[in-house]
Short mmCIF file of the C-alpha atoms (twelve columns), coordinates in Angstrom:
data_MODEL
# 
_entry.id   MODEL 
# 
loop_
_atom_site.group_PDB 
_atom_site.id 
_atom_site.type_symbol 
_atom_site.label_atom_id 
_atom_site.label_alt_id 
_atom_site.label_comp_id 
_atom_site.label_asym_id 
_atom_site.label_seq_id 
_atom_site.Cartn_x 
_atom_site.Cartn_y 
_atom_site.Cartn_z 
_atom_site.pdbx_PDB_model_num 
ATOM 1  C CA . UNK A 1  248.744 95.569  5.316  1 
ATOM 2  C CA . UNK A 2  250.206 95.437  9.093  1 
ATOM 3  C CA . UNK A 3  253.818 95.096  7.498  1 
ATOM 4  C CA . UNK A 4  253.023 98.122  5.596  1 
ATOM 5  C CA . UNK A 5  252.038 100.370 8.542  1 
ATOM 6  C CA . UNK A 6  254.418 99.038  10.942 1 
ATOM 7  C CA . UNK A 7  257.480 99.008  8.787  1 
ATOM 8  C CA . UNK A 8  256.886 102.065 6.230  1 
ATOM 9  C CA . UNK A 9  254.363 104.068 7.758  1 
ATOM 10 C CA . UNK A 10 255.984 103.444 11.219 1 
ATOM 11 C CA . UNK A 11 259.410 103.440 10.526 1 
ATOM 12 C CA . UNK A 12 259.380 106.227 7.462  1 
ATOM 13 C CA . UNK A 13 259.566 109.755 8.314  1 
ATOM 14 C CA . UNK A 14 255.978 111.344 6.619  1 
ATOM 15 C CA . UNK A 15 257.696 113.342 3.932  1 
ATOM 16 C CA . UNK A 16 258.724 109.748 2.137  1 
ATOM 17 C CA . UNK A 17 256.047 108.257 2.334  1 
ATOM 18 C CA . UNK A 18 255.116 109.300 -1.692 1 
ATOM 19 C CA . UNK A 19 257.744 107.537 -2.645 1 
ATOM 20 C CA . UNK A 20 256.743 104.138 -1.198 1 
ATOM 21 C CA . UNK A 21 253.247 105.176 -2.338 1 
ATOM 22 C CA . UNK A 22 253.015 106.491 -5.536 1 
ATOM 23 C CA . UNK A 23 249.779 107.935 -7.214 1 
ATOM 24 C CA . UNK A 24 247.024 108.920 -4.911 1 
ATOM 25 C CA . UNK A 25 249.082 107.987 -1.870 1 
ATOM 26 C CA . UNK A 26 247.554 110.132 0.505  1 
ATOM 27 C CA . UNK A 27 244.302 108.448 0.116  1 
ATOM 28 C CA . UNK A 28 246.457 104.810 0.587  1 
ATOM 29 C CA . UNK A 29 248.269 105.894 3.376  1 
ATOM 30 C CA . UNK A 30 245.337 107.201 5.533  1 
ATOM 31 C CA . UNK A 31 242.978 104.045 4.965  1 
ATOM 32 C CA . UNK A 32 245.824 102.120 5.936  1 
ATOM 33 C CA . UNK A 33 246.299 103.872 8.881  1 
ATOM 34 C CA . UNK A 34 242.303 103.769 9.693  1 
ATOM 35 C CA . UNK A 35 242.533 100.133 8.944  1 
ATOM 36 C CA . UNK A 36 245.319 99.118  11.453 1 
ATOM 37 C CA . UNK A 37 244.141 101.436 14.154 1 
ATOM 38 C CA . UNK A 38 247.646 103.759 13.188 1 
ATOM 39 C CA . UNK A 39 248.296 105.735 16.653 1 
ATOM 40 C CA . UNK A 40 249.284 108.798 14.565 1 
ATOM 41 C CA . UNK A 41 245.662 108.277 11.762 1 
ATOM 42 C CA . UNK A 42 244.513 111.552 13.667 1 
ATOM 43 C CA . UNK A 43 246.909 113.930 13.417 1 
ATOM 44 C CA . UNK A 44 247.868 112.813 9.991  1 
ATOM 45 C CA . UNK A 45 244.580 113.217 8.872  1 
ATOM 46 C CA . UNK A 46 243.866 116.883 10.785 1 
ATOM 47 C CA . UNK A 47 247.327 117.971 9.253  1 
ATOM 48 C CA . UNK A 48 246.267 116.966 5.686  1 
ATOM 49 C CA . UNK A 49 243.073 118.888 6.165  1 
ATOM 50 C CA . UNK A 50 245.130 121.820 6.898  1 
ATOM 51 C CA . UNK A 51 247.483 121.756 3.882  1 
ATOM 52 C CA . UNK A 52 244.625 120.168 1.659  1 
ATOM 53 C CA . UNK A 53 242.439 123.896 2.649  1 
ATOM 54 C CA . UNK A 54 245.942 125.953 2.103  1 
ATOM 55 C CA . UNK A 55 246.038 124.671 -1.362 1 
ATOM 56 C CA . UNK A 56 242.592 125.351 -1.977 1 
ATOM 57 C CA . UNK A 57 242.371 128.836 -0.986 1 
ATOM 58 C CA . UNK A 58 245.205 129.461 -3.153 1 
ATOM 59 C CA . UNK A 59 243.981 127.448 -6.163 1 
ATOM 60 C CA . UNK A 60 240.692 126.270 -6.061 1 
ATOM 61 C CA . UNK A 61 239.799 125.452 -9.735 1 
ATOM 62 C CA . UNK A 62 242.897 122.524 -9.480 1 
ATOM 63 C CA . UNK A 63 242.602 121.582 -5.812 1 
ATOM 64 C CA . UNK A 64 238.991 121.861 -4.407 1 
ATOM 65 C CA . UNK A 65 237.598 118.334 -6.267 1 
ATOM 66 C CA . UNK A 66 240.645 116.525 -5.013 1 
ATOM 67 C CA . UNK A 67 239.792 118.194 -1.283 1 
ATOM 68 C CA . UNK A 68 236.712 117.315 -1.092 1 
ATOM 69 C CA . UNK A 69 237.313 113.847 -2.540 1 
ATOM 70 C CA . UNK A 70 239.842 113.294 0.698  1 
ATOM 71 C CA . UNK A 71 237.162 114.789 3.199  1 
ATOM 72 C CA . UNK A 72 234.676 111.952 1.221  1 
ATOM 73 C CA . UNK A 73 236.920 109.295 2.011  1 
ATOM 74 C CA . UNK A 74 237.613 110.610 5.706  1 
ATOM 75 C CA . UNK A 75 233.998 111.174 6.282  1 
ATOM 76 C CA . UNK A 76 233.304 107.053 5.251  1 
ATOM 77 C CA . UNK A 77 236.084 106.016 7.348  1 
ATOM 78 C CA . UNK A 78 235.284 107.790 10.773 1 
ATOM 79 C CA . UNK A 79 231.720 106.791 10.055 1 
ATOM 80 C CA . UNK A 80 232.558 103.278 10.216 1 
ATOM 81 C CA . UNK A 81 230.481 102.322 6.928  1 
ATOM 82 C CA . UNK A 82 233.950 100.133 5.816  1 
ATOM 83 C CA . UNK A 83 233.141 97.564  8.513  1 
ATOM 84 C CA . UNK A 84 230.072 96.660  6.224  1 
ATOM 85 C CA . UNK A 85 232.272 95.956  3.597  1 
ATOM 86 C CA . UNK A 86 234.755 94.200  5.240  1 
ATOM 87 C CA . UNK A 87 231.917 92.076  7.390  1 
ATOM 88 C CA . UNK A 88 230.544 91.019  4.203  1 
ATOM 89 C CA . UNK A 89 234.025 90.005  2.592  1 
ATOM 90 C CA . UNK A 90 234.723 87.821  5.354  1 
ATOM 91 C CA . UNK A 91 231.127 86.385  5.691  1 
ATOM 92 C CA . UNK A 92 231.709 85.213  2.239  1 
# 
């Protein structure tokens, strides 16, 4: 996962990353930026809010469940509750 964020998500300018990371690749880019402490996690994130809201406000019946899903999985990764998970994978 360090290869991927140093050499795609590091290396890649943002609007390519979909096509290193295709189907729900915002969600697999951000946790992999979470997940190796990504220097840029916070403004990628705060700029997806952003454009995830635009796309709301214009459509909300397609976009708002998708939205909220992403603010879900931000939400459980500022929190900190994947550390559980990941203490009790490597506790065996």
């Amino acid at each position: 996962m360090e290869t991927i964020n140093q050499e795609i998500i590091g290396k890649v300018p943002e609007e390519d990353y979909f096509e290193w990371f295709p189907g729900a690749s915002l969600n697999k880019i951000i946790i992999i930026m979470k997940l190796c402490n990504n220097p840029k996690y916070e403004s990628y994130k705060s700029k997806n809010i952003k454009i995830g809201l635009q796309f709301v406000k214009q459509n909300p019946q397609m976009w708002k469940t998708k939205y909220e899903r992403y603010i879900s999985l931000i939400n459980f990764l500022d929190s900190g509750s994947y550390l559980k998970i990941i203490e009790k994978d490597n506790l065996g």
